[in-house]
CSV table of N, CA and C in Angstrom, one decimal:
chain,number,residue,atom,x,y,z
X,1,UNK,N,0.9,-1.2,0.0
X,1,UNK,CA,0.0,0.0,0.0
X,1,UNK,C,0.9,1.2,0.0
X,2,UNK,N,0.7,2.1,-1.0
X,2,UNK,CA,1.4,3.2,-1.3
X,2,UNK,C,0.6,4.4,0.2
X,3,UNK,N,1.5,5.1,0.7
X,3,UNK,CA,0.7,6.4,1.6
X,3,UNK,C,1.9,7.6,1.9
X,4,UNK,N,1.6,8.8,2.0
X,4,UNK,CA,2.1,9.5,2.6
X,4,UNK,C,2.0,10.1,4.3
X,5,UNK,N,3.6,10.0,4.2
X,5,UNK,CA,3.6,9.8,5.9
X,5,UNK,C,4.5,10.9,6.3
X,6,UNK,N,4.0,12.0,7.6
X,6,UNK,CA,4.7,13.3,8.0
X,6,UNK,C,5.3,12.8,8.8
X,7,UNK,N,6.5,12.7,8.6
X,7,UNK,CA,7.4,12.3,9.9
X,7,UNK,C,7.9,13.8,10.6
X,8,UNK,N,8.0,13.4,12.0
X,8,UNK,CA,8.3,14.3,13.0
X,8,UNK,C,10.0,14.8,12.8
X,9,UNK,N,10.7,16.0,13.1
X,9,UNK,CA,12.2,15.4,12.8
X,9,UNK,C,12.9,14.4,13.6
X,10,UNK,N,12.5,14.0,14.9
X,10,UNK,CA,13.2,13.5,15.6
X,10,UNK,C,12.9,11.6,15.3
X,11,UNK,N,11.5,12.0,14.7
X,11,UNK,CA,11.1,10.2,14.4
X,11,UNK,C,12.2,9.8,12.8
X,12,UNK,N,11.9,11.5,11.9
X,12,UNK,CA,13.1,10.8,11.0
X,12,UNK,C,14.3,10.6,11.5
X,13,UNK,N,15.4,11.3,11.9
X,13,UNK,CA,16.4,11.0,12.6
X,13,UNK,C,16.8,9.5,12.9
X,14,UNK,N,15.5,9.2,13.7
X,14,UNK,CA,15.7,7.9,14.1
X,14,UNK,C,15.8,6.6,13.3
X,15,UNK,N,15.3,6.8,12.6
X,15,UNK,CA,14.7,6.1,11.4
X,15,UNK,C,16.0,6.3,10.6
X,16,UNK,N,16.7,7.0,10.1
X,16,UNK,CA,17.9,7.2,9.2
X,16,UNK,C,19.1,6.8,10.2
X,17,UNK,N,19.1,6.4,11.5
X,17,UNK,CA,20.6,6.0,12.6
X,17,UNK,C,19.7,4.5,11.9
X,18,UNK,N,18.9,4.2,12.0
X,18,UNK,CA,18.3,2.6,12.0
X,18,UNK,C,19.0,2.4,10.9
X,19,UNK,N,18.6,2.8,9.5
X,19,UNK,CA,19.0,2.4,8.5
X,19,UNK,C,20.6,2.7,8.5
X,20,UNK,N,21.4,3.1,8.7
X,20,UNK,CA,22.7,3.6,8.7
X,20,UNK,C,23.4,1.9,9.4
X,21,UNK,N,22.7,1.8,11.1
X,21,UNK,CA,22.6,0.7,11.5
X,21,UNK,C,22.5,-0.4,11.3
X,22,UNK,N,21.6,-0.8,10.2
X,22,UNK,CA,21.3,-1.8,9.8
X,22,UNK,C,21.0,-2.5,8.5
X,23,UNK,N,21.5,-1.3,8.0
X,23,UNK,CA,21.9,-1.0,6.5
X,23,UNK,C,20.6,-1.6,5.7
X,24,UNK,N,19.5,-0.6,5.8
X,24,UNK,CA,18.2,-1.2,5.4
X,24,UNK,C,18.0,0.3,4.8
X,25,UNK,N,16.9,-0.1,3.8
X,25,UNK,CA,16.2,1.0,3.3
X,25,UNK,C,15.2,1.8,3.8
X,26,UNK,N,15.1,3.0,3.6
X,26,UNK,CA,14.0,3.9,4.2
X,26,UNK,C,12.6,3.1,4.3
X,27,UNK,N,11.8,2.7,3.7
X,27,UNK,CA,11.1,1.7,3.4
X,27,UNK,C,10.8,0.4,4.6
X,28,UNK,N,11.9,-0.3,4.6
X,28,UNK,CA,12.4,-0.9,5.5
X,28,UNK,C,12.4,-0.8,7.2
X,29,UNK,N,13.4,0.2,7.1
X,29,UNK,CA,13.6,0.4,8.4
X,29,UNK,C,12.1,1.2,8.7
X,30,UNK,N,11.3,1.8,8.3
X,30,UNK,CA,10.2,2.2,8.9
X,30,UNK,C,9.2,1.4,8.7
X,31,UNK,N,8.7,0.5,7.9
X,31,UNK,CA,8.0,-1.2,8.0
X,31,UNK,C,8.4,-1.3,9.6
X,32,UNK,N,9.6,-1.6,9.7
X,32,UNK,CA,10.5,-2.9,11.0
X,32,UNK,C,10.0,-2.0,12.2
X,33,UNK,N,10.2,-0.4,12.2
X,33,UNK,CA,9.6,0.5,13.1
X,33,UNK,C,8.3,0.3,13.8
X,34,UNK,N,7.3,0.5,12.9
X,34,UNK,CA,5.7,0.0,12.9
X,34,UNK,C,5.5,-1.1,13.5
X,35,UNK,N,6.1,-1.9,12.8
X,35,UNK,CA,6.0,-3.7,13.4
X,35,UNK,C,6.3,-3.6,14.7
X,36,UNK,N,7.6,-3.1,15.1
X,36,UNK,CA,7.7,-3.2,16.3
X,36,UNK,C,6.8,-2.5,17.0
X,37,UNK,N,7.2,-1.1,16.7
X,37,UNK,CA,5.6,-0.7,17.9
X,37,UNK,C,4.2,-1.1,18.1
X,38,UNK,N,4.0,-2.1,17.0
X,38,UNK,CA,2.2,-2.1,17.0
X,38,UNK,C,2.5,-3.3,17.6
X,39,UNK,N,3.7,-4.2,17.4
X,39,UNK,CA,3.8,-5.7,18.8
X,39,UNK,C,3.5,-5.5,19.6
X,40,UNK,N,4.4,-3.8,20.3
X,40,UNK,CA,4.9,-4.1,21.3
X,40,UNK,C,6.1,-4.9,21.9
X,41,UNK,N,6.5,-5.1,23.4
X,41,UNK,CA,7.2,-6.0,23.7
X,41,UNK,C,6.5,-6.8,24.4
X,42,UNK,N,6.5,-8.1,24.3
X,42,UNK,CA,6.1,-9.2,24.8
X,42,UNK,C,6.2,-9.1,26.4
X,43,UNK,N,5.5,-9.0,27.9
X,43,UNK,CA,5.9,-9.0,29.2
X,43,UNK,C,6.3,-10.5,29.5
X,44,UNK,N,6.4,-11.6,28.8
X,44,UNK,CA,6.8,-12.9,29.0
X,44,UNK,C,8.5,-13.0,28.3
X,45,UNK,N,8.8,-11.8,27.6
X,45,UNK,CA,10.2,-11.9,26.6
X,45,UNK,C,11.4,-12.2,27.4
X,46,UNK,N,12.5,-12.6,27.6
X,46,UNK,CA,13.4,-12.5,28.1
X,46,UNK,C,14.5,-11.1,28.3
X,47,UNK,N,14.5,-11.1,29.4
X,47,UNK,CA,15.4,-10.0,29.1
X,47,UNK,C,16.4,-10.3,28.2
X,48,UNK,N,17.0,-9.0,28.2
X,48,UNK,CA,18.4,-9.0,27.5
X,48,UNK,C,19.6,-9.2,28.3
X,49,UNK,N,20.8,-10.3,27.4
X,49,UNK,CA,21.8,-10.8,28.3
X,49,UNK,C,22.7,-9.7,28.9
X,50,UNK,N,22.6,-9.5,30.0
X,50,UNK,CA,24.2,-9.0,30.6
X,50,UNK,C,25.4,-10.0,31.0
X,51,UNK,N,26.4,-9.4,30.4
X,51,UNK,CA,27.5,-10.1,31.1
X,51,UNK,C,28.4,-9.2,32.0
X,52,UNK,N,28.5,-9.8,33.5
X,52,UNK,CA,28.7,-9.3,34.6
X,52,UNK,C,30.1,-9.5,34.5
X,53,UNK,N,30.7,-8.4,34.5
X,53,UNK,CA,32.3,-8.1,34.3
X,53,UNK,C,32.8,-8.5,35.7
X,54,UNK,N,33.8,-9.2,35.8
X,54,UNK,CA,34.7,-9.4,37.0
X,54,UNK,C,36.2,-9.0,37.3
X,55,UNK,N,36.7,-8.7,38.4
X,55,UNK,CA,38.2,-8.3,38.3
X,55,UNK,C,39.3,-9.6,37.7
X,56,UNK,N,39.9,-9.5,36.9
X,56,UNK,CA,40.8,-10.5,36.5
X,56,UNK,C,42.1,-10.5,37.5
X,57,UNK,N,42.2,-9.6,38.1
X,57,UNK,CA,43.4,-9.5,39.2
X,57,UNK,C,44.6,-10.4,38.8
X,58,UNK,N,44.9,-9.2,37.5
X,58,UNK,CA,46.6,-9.9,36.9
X,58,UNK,C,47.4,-9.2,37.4
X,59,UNK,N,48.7,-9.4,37.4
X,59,UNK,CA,50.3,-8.9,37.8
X,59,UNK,C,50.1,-7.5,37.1
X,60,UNK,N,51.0,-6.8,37.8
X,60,UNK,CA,51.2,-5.6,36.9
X,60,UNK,C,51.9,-5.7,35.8
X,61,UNK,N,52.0,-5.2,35.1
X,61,UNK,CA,52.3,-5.2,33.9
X,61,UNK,C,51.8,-6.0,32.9
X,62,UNK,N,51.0,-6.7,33.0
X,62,UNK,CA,50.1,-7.9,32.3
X,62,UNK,C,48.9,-7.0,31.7
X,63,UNK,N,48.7,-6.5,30.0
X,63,UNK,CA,47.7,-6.1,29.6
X,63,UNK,C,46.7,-6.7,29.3
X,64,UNK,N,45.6,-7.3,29.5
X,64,UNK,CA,44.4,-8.0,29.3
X,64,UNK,C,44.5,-8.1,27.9
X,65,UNK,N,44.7,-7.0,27.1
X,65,UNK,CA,44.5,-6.5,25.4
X,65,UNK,C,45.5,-7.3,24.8
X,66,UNK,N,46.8,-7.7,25.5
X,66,UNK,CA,47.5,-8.6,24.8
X,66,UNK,C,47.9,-9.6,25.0
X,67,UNK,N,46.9,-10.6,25.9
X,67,UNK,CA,47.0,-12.3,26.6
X,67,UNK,C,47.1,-13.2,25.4
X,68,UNK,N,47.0,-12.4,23.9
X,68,UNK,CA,47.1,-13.4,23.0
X,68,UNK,C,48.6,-13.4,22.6
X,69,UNK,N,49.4,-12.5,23.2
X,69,UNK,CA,50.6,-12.6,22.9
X,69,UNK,C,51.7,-13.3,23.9
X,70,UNK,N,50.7,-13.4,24.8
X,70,UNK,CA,51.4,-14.0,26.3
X,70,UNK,C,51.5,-15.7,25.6
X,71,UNK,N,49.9,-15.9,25.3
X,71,UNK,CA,49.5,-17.4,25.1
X,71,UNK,C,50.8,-18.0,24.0
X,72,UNK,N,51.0,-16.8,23.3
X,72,UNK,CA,51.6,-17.3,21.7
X,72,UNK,C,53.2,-17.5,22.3
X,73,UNK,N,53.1,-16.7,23.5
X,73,UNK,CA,55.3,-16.9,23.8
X,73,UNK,C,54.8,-18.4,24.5
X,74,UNK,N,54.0,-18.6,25.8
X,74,UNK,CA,53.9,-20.1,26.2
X,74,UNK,C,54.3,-21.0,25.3
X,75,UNK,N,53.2,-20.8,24.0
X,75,UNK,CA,53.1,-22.2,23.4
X,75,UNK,C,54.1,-22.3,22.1
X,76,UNK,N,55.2,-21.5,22.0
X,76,UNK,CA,56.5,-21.4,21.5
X,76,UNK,C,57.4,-21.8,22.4
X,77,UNK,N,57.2,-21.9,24.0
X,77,UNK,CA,58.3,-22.1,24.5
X,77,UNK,C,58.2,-23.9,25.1
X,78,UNK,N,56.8,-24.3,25.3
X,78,UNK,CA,56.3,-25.8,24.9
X,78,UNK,C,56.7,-26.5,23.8
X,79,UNK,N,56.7,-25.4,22.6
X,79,UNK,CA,57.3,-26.6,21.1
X,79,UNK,C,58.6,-26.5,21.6
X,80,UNK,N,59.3,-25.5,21.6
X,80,UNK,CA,60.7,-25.4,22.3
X,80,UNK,C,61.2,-26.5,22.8
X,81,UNK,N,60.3,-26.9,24.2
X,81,UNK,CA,60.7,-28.0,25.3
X,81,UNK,C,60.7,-29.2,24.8
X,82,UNK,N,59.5,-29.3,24.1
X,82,UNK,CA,58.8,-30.5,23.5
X,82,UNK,C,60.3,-31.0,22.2
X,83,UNK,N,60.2,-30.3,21.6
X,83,UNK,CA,61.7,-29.9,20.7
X,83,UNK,C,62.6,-30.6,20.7
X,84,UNK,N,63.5,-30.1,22.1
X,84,UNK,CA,64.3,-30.1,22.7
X,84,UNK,C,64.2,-31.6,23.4
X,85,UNK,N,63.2,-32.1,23.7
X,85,UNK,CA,63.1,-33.0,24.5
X,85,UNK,C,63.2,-34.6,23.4
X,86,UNK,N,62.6,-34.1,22.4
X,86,UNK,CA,62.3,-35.3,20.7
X,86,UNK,C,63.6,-35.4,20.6
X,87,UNK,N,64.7,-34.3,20.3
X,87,UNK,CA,66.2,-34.3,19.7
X,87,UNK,C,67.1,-34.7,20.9
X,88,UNK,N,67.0,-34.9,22.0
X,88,UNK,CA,68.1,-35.9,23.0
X,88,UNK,C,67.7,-37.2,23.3
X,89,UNK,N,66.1,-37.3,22.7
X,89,UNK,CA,65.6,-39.0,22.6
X,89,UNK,C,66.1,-39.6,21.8
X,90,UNK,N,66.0,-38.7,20.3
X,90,UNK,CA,66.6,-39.0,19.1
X,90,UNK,C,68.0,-39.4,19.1
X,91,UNK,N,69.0,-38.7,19.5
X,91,UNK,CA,70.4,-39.0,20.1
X,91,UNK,C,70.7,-40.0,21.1
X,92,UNK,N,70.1,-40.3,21.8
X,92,UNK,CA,70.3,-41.3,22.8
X,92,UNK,C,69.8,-42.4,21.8
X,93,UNK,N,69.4,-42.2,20.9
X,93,UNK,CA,69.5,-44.1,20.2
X,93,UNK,C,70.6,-44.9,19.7
């Protein structure tokens, strides 16, 4: 159904962050608008998940941002051992 519709500026606004967001067409993103409001939200819905942040209580100097770099010297210094350990088996034969 074709109609013309006065949007408020702040309802367009909204509607143009939606589509920017979700990369939908004008069309679209105000369809998915409607729909939602004329649902509603369900009072049986689940909330939405939080995930409850905890202290990791590392050493100083330990940046959380780079535990992938920590992981990657460990498991270089394991092949290392491991290595090291194949090549004096190997020799002892």
């Amino acid at each position: 159904m074709r109609t013309t519709v006065t949007l408020d500026p702040d309802t367009e606004h909204l509607l143009r962050i939606a589509m920017r967001e979700r990369n939908l067409t004008f069309k679209a993103a105000l369809n998915d608008a409607i729909r939602q409001g004329l649902r509603g939200r369900a009072a049986d819905a689940e909330p939405p998940f939080v995930t409850m942040a905890k202290p990791m209580r590392l050493r100083a100097g330990i940046d959380p941002g780079r535990l992938h770099d920590l992981d990657a010297a460990l498991e270089v210094r394991r092949f290392q051992a491991l290595n090291a350990r194949l090549e004096r088996e190997r020799e002892s034969r």
